[in-house]
Short mmCIF file of C-alpha atoms in Angstrom, two decimals:
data_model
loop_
_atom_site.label_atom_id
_atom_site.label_comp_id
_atom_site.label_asym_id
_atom_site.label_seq_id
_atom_site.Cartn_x
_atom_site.Cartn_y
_atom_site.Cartn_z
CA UNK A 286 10.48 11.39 -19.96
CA UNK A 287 11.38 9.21 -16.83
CA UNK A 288 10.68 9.64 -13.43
CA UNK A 289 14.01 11.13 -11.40
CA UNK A 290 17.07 9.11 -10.46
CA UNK A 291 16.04 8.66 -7.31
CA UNK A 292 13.91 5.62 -9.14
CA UNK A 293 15.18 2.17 -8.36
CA UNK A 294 14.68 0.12 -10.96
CA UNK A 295 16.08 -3.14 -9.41
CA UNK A 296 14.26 -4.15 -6.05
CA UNK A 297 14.89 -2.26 -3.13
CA UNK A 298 15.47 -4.12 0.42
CA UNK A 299 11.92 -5.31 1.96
CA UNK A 300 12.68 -3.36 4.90
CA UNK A 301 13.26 -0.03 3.21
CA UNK A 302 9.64 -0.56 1.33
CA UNK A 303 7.56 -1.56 4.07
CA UNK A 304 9.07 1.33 6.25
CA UNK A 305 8.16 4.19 3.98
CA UNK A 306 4.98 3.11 3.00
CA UNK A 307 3.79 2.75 6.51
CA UNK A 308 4.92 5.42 7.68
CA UNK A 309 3.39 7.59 4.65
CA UNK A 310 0.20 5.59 5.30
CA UNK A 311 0.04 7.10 8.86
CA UNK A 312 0.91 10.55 7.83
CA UNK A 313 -1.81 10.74 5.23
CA UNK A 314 -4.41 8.96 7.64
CA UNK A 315 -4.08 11.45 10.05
CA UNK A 316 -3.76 14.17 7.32
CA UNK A 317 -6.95 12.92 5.94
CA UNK A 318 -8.35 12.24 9.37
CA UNK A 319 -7.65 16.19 10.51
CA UNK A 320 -9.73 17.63 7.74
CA UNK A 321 -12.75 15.31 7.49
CA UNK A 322 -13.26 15.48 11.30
CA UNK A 323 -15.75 18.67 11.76
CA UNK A 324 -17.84 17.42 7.78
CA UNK A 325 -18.19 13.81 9.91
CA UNK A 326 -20.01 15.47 12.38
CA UNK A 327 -21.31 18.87 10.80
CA UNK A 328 -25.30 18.95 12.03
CA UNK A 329 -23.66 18.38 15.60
CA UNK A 330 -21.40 21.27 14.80
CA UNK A 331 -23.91 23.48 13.08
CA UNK A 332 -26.27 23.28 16.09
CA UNK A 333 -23.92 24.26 18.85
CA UNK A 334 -22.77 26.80 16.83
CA UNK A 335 -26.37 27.81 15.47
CA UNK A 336 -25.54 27.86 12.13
CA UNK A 337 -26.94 25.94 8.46
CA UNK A 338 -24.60 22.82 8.40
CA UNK A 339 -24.60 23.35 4.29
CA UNK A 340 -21.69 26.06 5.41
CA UNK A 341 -19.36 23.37 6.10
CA UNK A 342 -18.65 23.44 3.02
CA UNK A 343 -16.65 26.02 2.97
CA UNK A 344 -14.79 24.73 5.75
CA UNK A 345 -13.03 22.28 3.61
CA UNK A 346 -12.54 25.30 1.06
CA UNK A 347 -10.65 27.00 3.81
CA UNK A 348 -8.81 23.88 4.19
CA UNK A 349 -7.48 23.20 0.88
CA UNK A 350 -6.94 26.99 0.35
CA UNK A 351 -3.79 26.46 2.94
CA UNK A 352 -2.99 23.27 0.92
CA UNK A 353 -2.64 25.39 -2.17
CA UNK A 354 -0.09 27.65 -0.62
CA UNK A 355 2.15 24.94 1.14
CA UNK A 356 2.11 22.61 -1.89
CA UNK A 357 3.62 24.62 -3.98
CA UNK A 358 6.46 25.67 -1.44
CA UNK A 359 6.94 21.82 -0.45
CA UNK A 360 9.73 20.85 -3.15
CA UNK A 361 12.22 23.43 -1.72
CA UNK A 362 11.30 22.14 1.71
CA UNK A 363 11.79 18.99 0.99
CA UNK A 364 15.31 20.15 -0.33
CA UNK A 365 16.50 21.80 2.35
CA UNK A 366 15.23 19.97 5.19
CA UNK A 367 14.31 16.46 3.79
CA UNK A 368 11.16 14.79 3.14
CA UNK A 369 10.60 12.54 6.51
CA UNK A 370 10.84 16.08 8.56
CA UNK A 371 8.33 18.07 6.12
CA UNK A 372 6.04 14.73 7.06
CA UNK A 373 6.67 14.91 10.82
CA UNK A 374 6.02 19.11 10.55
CA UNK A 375 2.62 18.15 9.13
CA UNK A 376 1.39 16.14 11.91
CA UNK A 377 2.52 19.27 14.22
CA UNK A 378 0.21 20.88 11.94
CA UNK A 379 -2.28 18.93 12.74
CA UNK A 380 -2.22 18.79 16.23
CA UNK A 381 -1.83 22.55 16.43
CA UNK A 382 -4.97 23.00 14.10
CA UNK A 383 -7.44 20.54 16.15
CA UNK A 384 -6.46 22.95 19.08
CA UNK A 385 -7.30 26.05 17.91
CA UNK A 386 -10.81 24.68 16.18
CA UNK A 387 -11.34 23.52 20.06
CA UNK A 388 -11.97 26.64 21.24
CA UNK A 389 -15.70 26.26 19.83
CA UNK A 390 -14.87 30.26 18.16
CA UNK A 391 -16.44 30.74 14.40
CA UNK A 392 -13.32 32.38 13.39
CA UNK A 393 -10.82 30.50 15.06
CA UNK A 394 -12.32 27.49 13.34
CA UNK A 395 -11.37 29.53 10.16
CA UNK A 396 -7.65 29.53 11.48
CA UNK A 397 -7.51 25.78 12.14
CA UNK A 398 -8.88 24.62 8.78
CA UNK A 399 -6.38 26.89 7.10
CA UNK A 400 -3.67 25.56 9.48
CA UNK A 401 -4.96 21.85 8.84
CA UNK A 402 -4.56 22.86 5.12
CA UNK A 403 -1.19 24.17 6.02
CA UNK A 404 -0.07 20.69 6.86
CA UNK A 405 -2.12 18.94 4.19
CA UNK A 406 -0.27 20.42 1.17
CA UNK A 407 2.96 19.44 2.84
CA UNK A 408 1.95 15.51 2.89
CA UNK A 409 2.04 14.54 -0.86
CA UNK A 410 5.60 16.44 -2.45
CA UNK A 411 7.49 14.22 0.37
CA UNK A 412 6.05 11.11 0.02
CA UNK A 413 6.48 11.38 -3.33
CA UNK A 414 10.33 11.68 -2.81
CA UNK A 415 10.38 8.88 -0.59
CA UNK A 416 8.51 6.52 -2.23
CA UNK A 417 10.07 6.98 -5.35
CA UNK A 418 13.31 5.69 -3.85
CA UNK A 419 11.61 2.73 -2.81
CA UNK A 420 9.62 1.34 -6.04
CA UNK A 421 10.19 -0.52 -9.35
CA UNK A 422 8.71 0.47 -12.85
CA UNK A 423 6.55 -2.64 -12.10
CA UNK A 424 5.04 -2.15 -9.09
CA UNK A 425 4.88 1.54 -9.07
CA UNK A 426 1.18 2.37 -9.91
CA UNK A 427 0.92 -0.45 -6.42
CA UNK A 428 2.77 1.24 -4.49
CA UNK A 429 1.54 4.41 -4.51
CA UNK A 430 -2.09 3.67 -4.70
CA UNK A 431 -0.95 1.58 -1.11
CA UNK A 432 0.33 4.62 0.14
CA UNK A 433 -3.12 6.40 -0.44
CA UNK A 434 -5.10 4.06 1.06
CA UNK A 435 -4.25 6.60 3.96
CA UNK A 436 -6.93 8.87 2.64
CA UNK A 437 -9.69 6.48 3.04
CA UNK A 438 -8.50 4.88 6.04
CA UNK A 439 -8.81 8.57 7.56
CA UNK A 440 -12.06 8.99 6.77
CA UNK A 441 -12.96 5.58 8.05
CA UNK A 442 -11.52 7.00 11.23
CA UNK A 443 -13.55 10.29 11.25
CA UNK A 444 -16.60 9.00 10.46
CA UNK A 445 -16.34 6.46 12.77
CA UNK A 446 -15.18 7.62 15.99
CA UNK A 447 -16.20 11.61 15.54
CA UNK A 448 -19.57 11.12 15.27
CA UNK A 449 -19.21 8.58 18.54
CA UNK A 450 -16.76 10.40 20.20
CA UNK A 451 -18.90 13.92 19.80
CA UNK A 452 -22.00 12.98 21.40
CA UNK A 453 -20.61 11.24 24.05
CA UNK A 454 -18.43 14.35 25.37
CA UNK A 455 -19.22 17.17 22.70
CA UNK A 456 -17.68 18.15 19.74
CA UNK A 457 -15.23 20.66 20.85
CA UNK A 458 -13.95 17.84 23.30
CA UNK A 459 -13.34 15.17 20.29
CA UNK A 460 -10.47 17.00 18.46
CA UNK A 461 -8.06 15.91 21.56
CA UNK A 462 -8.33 13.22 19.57
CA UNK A 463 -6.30 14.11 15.99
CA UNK A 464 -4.11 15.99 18.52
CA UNK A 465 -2.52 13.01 20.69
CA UNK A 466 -2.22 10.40 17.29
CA UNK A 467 -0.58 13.27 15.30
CA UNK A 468 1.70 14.42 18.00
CA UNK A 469 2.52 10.50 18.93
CA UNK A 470 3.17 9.29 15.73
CA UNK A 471 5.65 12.92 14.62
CA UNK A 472 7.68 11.57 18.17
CA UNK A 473 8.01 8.34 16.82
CA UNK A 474 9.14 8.81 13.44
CA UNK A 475 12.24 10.88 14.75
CA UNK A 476 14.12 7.79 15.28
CA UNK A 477 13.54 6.95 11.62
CA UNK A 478 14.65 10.55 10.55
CA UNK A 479 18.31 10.46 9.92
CA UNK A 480 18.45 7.45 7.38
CA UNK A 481 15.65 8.76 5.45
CA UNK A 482 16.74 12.91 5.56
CA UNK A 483 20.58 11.83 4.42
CA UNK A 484 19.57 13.33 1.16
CA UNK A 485 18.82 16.46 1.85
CA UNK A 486 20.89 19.42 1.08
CA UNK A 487 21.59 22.59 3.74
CA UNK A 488 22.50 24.76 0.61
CA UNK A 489 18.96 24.37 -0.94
CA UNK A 490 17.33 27.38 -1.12
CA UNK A 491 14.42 27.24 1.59
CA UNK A 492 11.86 29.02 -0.54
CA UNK A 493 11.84 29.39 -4.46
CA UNK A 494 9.22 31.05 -6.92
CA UNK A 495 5.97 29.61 -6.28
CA UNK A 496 5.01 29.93 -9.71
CA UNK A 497 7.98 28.08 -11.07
CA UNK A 498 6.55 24.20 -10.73
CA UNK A 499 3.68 25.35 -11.85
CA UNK A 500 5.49 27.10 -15.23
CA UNK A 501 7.16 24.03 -15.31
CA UNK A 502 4.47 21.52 -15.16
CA UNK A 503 1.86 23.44 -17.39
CA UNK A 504 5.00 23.34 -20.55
CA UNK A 505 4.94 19.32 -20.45
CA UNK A 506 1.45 18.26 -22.52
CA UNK A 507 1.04 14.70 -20.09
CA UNK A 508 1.39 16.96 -16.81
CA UNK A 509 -0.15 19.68 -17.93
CA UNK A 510 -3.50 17.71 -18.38
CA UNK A 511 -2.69 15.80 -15.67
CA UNK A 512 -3.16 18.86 -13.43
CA UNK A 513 -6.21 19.59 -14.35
CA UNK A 514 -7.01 16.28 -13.97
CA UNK A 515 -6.40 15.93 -10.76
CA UNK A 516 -8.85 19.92 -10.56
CA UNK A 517 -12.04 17.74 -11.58
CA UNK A 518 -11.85 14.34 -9.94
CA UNK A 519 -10.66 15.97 -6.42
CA UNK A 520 -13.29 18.36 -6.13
CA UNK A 521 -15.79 15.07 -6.88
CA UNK A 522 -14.03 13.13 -4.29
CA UNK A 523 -14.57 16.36 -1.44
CA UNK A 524 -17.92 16.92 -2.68
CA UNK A 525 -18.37 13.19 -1.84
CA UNK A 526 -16.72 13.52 1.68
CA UNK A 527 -17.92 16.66 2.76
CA UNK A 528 -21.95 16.27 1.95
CA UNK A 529 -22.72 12.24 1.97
CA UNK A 530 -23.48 12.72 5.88
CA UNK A 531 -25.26 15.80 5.77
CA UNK A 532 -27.28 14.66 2.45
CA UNK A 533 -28.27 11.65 4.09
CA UNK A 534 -29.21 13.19 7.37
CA UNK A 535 -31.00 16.73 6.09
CA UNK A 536 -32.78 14.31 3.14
CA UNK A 537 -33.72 10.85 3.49
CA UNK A 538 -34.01 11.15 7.68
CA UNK A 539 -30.80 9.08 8.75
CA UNK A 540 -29.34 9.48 12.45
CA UNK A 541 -25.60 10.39 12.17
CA UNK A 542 -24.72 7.67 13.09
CA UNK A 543 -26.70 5.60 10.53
CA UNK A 544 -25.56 8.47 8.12
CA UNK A 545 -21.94 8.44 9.22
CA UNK A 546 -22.18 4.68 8.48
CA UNK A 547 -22.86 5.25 4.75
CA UNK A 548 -19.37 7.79 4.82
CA UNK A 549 -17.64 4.31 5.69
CA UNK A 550 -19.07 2.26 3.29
CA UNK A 551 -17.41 5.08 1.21
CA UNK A 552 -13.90 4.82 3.01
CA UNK A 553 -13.96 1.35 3.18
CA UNK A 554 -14.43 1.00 -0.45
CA UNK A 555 -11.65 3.84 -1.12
CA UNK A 556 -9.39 1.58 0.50
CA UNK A 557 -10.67 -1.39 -1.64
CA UNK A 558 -10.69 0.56 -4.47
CA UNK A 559 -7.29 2.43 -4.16
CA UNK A 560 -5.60 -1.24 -4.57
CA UNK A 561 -7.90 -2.61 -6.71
CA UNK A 562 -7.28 0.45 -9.81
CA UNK A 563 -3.35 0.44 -9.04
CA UNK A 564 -3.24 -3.70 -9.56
CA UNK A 565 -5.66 -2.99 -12.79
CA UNK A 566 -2.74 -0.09 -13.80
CA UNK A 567 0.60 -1.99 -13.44
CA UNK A 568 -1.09 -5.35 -14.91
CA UNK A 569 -2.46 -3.29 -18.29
CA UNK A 570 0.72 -1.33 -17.94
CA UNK A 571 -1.28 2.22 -19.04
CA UNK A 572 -2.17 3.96 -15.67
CA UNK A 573 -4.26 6.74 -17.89
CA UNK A 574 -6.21 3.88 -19.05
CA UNK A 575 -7.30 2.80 -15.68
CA UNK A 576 -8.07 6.60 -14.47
CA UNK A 577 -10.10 7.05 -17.82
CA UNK A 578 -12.51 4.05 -16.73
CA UNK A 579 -12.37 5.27 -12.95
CA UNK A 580 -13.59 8.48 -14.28
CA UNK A 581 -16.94 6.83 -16.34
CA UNK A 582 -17.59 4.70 -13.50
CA UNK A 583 -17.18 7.71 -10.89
CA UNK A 584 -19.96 9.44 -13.05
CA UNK A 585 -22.13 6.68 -13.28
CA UNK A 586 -22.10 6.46 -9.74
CA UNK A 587 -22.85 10.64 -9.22
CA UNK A 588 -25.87 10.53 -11.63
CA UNK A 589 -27.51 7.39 -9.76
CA UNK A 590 -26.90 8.98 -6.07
CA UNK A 591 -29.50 11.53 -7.65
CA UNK A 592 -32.00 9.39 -7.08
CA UNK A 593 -31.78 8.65 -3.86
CA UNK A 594 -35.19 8.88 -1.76
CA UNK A 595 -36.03 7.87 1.90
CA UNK A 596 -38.28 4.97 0.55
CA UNK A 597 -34.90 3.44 -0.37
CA UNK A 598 -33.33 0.34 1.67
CA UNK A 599 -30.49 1.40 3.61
CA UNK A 600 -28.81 -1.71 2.40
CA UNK A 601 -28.94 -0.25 -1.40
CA UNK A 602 -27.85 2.95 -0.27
CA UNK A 603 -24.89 1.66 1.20
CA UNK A 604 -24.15 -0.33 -1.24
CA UNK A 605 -24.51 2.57 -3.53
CA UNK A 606 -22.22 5.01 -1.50
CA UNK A 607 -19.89 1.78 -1.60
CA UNK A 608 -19.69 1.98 -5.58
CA UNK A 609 -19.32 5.39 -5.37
CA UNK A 610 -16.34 5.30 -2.81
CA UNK A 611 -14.97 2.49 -4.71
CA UNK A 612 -14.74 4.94 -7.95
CA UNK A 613 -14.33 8.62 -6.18
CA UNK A 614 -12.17 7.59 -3.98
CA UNK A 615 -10.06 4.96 -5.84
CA UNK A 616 -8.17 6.94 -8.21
CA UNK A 617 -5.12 9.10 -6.34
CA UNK A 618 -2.44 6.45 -6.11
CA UNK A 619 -3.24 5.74 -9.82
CA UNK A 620 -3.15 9.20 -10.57
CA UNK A 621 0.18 10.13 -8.52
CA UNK A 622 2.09 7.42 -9.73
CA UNK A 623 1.41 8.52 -13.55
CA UNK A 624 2.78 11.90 -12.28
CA UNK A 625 6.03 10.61 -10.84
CA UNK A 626 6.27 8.26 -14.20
CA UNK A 627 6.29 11.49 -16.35
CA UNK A 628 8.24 13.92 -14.25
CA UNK A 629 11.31 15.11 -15.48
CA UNK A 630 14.60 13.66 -14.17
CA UNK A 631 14.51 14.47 -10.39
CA UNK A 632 10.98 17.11 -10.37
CA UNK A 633 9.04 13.92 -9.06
CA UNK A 634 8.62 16.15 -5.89
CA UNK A 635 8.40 19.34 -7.63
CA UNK A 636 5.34 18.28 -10.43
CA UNK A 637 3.91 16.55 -7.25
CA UNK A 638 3.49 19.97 -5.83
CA UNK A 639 2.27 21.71 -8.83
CA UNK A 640 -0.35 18.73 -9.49
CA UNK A 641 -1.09 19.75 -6.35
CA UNK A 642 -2.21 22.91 -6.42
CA UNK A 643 -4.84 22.54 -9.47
CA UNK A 644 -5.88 18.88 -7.33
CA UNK A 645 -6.36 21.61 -4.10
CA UNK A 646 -7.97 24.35 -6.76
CA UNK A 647 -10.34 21.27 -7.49
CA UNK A 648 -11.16 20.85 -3.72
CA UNK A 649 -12.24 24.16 -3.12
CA UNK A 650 -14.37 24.32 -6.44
CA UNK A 651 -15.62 21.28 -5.76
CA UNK A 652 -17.63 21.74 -2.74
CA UNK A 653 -17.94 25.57 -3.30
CA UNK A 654 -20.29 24.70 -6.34
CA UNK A 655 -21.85 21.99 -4.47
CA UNK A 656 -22.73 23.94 -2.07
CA UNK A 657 -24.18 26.82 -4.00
CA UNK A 658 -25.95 24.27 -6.11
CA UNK A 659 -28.11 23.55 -2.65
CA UNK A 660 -28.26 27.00 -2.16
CA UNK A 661 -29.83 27.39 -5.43
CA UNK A 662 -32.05 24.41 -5.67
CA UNK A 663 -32.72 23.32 -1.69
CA UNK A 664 -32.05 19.87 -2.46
CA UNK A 665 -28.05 17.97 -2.04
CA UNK A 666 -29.56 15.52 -4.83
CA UNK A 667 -29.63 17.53 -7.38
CA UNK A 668 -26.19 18.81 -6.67
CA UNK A 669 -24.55 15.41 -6.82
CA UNK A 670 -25.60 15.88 -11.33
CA UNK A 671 -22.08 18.29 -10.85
CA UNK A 672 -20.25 15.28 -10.18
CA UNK A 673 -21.27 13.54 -12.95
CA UNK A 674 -20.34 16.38 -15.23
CA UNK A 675 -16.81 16.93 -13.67
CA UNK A 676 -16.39 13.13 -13.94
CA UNK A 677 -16.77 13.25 -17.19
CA UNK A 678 -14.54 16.53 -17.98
CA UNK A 679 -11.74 14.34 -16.11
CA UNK A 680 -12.28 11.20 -18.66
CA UNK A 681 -11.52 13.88 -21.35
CA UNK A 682 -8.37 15.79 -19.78
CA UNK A 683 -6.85 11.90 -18.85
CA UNK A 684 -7.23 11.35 -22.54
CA UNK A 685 -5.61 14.50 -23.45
CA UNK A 686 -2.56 13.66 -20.86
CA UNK A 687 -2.24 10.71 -22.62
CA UNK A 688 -1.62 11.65 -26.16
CA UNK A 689 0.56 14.39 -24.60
CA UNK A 690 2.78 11.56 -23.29
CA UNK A 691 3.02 9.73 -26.85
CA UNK A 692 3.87 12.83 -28.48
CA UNK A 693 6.50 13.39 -25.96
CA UNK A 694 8.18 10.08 -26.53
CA UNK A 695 8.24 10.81 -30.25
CA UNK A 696 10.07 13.37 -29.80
#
């Protein structure tokens, strides 16, 4: 099984490369940017709206709820209208999101996060279309985990300018500012639209079955696993993102901003780490061997966050949360890359979007158990020995991927 024809397996122009991978860098910082805005600055939230800043929470379940439904619509979209317009529709998303969440209104907050989600599960089944036009069977697992470095890099954003950015004019005031990048950067890749949309096909059907990638993807053993995959370390990565500033804050007495520092250590080490795993992949040639030792590492780095106290020095915290961002956070290029390498002929899109949706299911698990677990116990410590457990549920599902994939080639 090979990924589609859209592959190129001799070197693509420079140009081409560096265009698409930028521009899907920008998309998915933004993208990543938009949803980990309000969890940046949650206490600041939760006290102007008079409300337990655990429940943000399920503000990123809301989120990834609309991911789950666009994902698994984006292949047709893609089809019918191309891949570099689904990306610009996003950032509309975005913008439009940030908007309504402005008005400061519990339930229009609702709305926004679903409309954020909206644009979040249309980011991935396009740049997986695009990119795959643009790499080489050797530097595949590289470029994508480039590409993701956009996840990170949003975070590094949030949790560096929201906190900042909310005290100094409020937090209803700060979302202008996902709403002029998105908006700026959609305008600017229009000029960009017609080389890269000369693919797409007017007499694709605009919606399909939404079940049908995922029928697809669960009857090939290496994607199938893959999926679920993709369920366990996403809703450790969330889990990560959504609670580190809160935990730190509600726990061991950090300012946000000292706590929001710690969420960059964590983004700043995704970015690291993003690179770092997809060199590691393409030089061992086996990009399920470098998830399965991303996944032991990731819940290494879960069980020792447990025992985190105030008495600790910030500089071994951070250093911690570094690890831990380094291994969490380090994994999706790696991870998309392997499911573009197995796709069927041309579905690199479509088992993209189905990967998706469990990666999405993940996400809302994720921090839905998290949260509950605080519930339960009163302590976000205790919470993070979830992590560790998923962690290791994802080393065995990689492992189970890959001996689908050998069986497959037997065949």
């Amino acid at each position: 099984m090979t990924a589609g024809p859209e592959t190129i397996h001799t070197a693509p122009p420079l140009r081409d490369t560096v265009t698409v991978v930028v521009f899907m860098i920008c998309v998915q910082l933004i993208g990543s940017m938009a949803s980990l805005w309000l969890p940046a600055i949650a206490p600041e939230v939760a006290a102007g709206l008079e409300v337990d800043a655990s429940l943000i929470g399920f503000q990123v379940v809301v989120v990834y709820l609309g991911g789950m439904v666009t994902s698994l619509f984006a292949g047709g979209l893609v089809s019918r209208l191309g891949a570099w317009r689904i990306s610009q529709i996003s950032l509309v998303l975005f913008a439009l999101a940030h908007l309504v969440i402005a008005s400061g209104a519990l339930s229009l907050i609702a709305v926004g996060s679903f409309i954020i989600g909206f644009g979040y599960g249309l980011i991935n089944p396009p740049a997986a279309h695009l990119l795959s036009k643009v790499v080489t069977p050797r530097n595949r697992n590289l470029v994508f985990s480039i590409r993701f470095t956009g996840v990170p890099l949003g975070g590094i954003a949030a949790s560096t300018f929201a906190p900042a950015i909310a005290l100094a004019a409020g937090w209803r005031l700060s979302m202008g500012a996902t709403v002029l990048v998105a908006l700026a950067l959609a305008l600017l890749m229009q000029a960009f639209r017609a080389r890269w949309d000369a693919d797409r096909s007017r007499e694709a059907p605009l919606f399909r079955s939404p079940l049908a990638d995922i029928r697809d993807a669960l009857h090939l053993p290496a994607i199938r696993w893959m999926c679920f995959t993709g369920l366990f370390l996403a809703a450790i990565q969330l889990s990560l993102n959504a609670f580190a500033v809160t935990f730190l804050v509600e726990e061991t007495g950090y300012t946000l901003v000292a706590a929001g520092l710690a969420l960059t250590a964590v983004q700043v080490a995704g970015v690291i780490g993003r690179i770092a795993w997809g060199v590691l992949a393409d030089r061992i040639h086996s990009g399920f061997t470098a998830l399965v030792i991303n996944a032991l590492l990731t819940a290494g780095s879960a069980l020792a966050t447990v025992f985190v106290a105030p008495d600790w020095p910030s500089a071994l915290v951070y250093l911690l949360f570094f690890v831990f961002g380094f291994t969490a956070m380090g994994w999706n290029g790696v991870f998309a890359s392997t499911v573009v390498e197995h796709s069927p002929d041309g579905k690199a899109g479509n088992m993209t979007g189905a990967a998706l949706f469990f990666t999405f299911s993940g996400v809302i698990v994720g921090p839905a158990i998290f949260t509950l677990g605080y519930q339960l116990t009163g302590a976000y410590s205790g919470s993070f020995v979830i992590t560790a457990l998923l962690a290791l549920a994802g080393t065995a599902t990689i492992l189970l991927a890959a001996r689908g994939a050998r069986e497959t080639v037997r065949k």
